[in-house]
CSV table of C-alpha atoms in Angstrom, one decimal:
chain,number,residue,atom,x,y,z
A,220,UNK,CA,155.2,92.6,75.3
A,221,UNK,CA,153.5,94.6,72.6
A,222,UNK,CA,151.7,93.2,69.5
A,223,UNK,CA,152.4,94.9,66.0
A,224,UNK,CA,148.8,95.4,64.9
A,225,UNK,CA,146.3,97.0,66.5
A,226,UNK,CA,143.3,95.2,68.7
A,227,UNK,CA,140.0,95.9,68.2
A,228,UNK,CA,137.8,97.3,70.6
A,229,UNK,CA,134.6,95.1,72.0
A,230,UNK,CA,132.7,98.7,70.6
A,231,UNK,CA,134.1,97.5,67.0
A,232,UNK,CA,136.5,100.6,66.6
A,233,UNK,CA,140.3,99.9,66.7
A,234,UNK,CA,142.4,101.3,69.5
A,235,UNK,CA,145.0,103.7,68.3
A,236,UNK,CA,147.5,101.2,69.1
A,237,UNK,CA,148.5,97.6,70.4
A,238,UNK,CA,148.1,97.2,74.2
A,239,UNK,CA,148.9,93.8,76.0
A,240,UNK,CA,147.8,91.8,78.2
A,241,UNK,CA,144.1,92.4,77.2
A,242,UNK,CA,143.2,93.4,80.5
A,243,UNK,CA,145.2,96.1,80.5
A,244,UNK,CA,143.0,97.7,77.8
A,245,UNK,CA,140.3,100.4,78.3
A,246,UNK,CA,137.0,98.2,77.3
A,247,UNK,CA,138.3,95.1,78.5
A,248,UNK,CA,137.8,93.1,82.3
A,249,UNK,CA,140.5,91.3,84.2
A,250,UNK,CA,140.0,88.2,82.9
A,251,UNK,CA,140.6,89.4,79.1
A,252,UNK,CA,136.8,89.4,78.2
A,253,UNK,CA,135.2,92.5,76.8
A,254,UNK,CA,133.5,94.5,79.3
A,255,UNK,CA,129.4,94.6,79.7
A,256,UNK,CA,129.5,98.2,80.2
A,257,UNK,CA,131.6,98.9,76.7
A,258,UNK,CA,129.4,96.3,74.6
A,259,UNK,CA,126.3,97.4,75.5
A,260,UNK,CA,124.5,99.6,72.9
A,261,UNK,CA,124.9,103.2,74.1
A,262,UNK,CA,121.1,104.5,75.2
A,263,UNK,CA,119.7,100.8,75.2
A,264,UNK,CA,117.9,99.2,77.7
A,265,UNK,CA,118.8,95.6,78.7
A,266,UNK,CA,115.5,93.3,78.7
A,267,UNK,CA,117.4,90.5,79.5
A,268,UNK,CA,119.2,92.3,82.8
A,269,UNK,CA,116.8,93.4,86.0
A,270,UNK,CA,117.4,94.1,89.9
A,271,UNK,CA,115.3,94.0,93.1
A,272,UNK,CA,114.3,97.4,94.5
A,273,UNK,CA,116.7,100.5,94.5
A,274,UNK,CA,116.8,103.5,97.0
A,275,UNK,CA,115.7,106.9,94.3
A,276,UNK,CA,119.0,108.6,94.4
A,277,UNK,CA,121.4,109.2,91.6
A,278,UNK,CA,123.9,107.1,93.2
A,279,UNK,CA,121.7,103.7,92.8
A,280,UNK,CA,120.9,105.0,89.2
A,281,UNK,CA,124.3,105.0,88.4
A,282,UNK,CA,125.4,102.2,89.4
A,283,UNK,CA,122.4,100.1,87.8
A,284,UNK,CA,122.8,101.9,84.6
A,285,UNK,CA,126.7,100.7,84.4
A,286,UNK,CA,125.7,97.3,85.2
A,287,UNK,CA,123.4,97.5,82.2
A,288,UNK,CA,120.2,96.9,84.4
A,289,UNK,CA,117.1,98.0,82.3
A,290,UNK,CA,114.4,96.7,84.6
A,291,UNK,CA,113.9,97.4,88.8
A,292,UNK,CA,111.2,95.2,90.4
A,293,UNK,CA,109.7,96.8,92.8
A,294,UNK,CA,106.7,96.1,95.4
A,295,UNK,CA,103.7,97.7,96.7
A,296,UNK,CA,101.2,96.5,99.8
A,297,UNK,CA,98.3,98.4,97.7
A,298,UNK,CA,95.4,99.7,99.5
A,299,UNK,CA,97.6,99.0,102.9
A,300,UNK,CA,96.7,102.1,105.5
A,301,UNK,CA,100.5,101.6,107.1
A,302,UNK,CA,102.2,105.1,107.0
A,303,UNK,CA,104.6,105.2,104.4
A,304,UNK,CA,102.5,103.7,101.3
A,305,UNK,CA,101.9,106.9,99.7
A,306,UNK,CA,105.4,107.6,99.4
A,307,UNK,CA,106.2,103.9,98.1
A,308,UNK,CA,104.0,104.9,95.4
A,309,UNK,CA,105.9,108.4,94.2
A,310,UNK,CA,108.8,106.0,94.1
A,311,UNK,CA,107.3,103.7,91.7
A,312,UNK,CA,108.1,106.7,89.2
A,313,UNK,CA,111.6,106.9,89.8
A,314,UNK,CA,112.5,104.2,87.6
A,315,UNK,CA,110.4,105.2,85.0
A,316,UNK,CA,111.7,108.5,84.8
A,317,UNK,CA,114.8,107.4,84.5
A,318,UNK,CA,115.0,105.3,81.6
A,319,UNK,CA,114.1,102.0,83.6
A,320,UNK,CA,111.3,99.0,82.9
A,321,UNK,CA,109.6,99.1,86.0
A,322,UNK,CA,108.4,95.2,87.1
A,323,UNK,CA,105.3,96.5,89.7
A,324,UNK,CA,104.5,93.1,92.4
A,325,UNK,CA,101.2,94.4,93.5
A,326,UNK,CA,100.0,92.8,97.3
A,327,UNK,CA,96.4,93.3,97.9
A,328,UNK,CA,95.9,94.7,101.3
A,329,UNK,CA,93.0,97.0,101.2
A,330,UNK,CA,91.9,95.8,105.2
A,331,UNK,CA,88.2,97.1,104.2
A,332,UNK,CA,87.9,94.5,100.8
A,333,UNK,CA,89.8,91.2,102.1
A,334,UNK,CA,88.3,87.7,103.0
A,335,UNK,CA,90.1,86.9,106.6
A,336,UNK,CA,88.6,83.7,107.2
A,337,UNK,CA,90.8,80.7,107.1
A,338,UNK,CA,93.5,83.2,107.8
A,339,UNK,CA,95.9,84.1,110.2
A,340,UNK,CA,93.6,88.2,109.7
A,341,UNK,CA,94.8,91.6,108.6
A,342,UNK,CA,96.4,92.7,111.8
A,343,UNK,CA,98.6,89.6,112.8
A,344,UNK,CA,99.9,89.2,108.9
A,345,UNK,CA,103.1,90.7,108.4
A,346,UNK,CA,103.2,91.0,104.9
A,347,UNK,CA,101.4,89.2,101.4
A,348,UNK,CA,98.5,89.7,99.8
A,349,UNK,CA,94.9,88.9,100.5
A,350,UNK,CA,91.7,88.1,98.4
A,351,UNK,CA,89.4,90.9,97.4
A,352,UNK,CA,85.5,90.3,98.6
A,353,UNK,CA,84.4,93.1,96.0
A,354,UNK,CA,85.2,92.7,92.7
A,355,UNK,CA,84.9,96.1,91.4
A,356,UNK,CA,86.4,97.7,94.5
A,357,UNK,CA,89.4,95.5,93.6
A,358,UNK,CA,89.8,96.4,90.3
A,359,UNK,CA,88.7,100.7,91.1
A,360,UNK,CA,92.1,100.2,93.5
A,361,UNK,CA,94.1,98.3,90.7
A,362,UNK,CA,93.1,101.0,88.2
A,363,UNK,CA,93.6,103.8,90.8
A,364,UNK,CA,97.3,102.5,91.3
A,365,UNK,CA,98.8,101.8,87.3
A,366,UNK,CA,97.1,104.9,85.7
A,367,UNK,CA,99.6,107.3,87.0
A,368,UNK,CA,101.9,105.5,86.0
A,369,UNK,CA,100.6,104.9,82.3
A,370,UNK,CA,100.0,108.6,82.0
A,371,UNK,CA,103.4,109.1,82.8
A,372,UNK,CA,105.0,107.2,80.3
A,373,UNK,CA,102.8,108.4,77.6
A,374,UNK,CA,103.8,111.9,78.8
A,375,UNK,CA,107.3,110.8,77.1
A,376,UNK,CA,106.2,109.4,74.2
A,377,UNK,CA,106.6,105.7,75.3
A,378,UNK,CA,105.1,102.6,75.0
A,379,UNK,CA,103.5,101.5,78.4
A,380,UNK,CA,103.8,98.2,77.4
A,381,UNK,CA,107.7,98.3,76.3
A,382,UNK,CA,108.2,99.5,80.1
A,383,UNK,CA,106.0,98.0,82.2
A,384,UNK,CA,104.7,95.1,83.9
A,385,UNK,CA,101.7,94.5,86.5
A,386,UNK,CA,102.5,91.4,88.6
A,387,UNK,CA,100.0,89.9,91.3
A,388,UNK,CA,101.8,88.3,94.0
A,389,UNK,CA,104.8,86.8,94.2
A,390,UNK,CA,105.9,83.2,95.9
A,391,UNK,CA,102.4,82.0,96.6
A,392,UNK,CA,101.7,79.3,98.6
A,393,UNK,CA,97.9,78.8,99.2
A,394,UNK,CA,96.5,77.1,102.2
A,395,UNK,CA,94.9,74.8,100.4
A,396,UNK,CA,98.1,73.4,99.2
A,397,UNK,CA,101.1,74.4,101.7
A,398,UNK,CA,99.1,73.9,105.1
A,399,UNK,CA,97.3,76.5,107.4
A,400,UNK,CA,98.1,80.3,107.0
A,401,UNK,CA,101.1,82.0,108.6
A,402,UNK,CA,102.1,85.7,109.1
A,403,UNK,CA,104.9,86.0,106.7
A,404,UNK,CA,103.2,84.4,103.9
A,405,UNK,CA,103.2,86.2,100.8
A,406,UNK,CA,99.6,84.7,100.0
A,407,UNK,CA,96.7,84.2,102.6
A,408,UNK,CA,94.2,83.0,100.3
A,409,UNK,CA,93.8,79.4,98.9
A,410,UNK,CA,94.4,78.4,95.4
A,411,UNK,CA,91.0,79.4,93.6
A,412,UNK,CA,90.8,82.4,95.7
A,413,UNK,CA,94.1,83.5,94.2
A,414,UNK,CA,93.4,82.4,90.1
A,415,UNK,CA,90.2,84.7,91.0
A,416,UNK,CA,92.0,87.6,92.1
A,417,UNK,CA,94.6,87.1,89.3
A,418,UNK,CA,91.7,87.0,86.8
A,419,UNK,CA,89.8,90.2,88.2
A,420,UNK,CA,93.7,91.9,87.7
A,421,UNK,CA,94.2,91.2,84.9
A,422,UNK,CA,90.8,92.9,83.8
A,423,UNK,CA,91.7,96.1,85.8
A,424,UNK,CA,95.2,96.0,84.1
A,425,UNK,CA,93.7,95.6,80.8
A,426,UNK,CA,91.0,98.1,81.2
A,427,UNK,CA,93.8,101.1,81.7
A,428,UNK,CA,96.0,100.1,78.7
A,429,UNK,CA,95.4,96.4,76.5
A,430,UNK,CA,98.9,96.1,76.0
A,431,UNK,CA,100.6,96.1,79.7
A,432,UNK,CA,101.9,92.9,80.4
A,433,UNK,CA,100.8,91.0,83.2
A,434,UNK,CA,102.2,88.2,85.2
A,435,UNK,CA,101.1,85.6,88.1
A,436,UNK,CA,102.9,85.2,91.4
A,437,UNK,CA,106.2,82.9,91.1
A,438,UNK,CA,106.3,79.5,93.3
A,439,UNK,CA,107.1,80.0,96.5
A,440,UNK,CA,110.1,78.3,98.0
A,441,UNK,CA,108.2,76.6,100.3
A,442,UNK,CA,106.0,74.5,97.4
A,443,UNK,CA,109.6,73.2,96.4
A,444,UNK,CA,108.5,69.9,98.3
A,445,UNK,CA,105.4,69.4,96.8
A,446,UNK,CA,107.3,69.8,93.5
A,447,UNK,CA,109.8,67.5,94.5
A,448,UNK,CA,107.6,64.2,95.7
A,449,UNK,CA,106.1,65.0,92.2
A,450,UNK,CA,102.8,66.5,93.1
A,451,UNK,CA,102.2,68.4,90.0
A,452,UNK,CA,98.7,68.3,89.4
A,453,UNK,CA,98.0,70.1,92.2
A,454,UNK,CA,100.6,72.8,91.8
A,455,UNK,CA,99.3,73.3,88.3
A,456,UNK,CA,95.9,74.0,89.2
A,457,UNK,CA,97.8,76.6,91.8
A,458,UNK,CA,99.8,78.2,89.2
A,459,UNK,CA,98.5,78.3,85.3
């Protein structure tokens, strides 16, 4: 059936005539709600929208950019010596180039600056992060890493800060808290070892550009039982 006055578009300009059922119209989904892609601000990032990696091809681009994705978090085993790390970090431009906020999760794996005791060592870990020995090495590495990337977006005329976002770590669980190390941990340090590390990083960060945001690792899932028998004082001193 048709409908005698025009609809208005989710955009705010009227259609040049009546179309019905709703979902039949350009701008609307099947389920008669506007579409994301047509209310979205044209040229506008989405802060409140992100996704987790993407291969650098235009395909991936598109396909973000019509979901109305403005941020890609993406990961990097800094200082790691495993073949394939220097091309990680060309990648880490892709999103910036592209008109993407780029969420950085930086794992500290310079084998030369770590503290292995108590863990499981360099060689048998699989992934994660491990505490620095040398302060200033550390933060030489850190600083070594996120210029490039600062300089890039200044290159453009943009606010580092409006685009991205230094985080160390990611689902830590220290030793001190979920048990003895394991290979496929994210974290091999203990709880202090990582509030130091996060402290020296957020120096480093700060030194390159004041106004980069930084944030600390997210809970691991396997604290979630801690959590629930109530054990809060010890994840706090973990995780503020």
């Amino acid at each position: 059936r048709s409908i005698p006055t025009p609809l208005t578009m989710p955009t705010g300009r009227p259609t040049p005539g009546a179309c019905w059922p709703r979902s039949t119209c350009p701008g609307w989904n099947l389920n008669g709600k506007p579409s994301l892609v047509h209310t979205r601000k044209k040229n506008l990032r989405k802060d409140q929208f992100g996704i987790f990696d993407i291969p650098g091809d235009r395909r991936s681009l598109q396909a973000i950019k019509e979901l109305g994705t403005g941020w890609v978090r993406m990961q990097l085993r800094m200082g790691d010596p495993q073949k394939g790390t220097g091309k990680k970090k060309q990648a880490l431009m892709f999103p910036l180039r592209n008109g993407l906020g780029l969420w950085l999760t930086i794992y500290h794996r310079d084998p030369t600056n770590i503290k292995e005791k108590g863990t499981v060592g360099f060689k048998r870990s699989q992934r994660g992060g491990f505490p620095p020995t040398n302060k200033e090495r550390y933060q030489k590495l850190i600083k070594k890493t996120i210029r490039p990337l600062v300089q890039s977006l200044q290159s453009e005329g943009k606010n580092p800060a409006d685009w991205l976002v230094i985080q160390f770590g990611n689902e830590v669980a220290p030793r001190d808290l979920a048990g003895p190390d394991k290979p496929m941990r994210f974290w091999h340090g203990t709880s202090d070892e990582y509030l130091e590390m996060l402290a020296w990083g957020y120096d480093a960060v700060k030194a390159v550009n004041p106004k980069i945001g930084v944030a600390m690792g997210g809970i691991s899932s396997a604290m979630m039982e801690s959590v629930l028998k109530g054990k809060k004082a010890k994840i706090g001193r973990a995780h503020v």
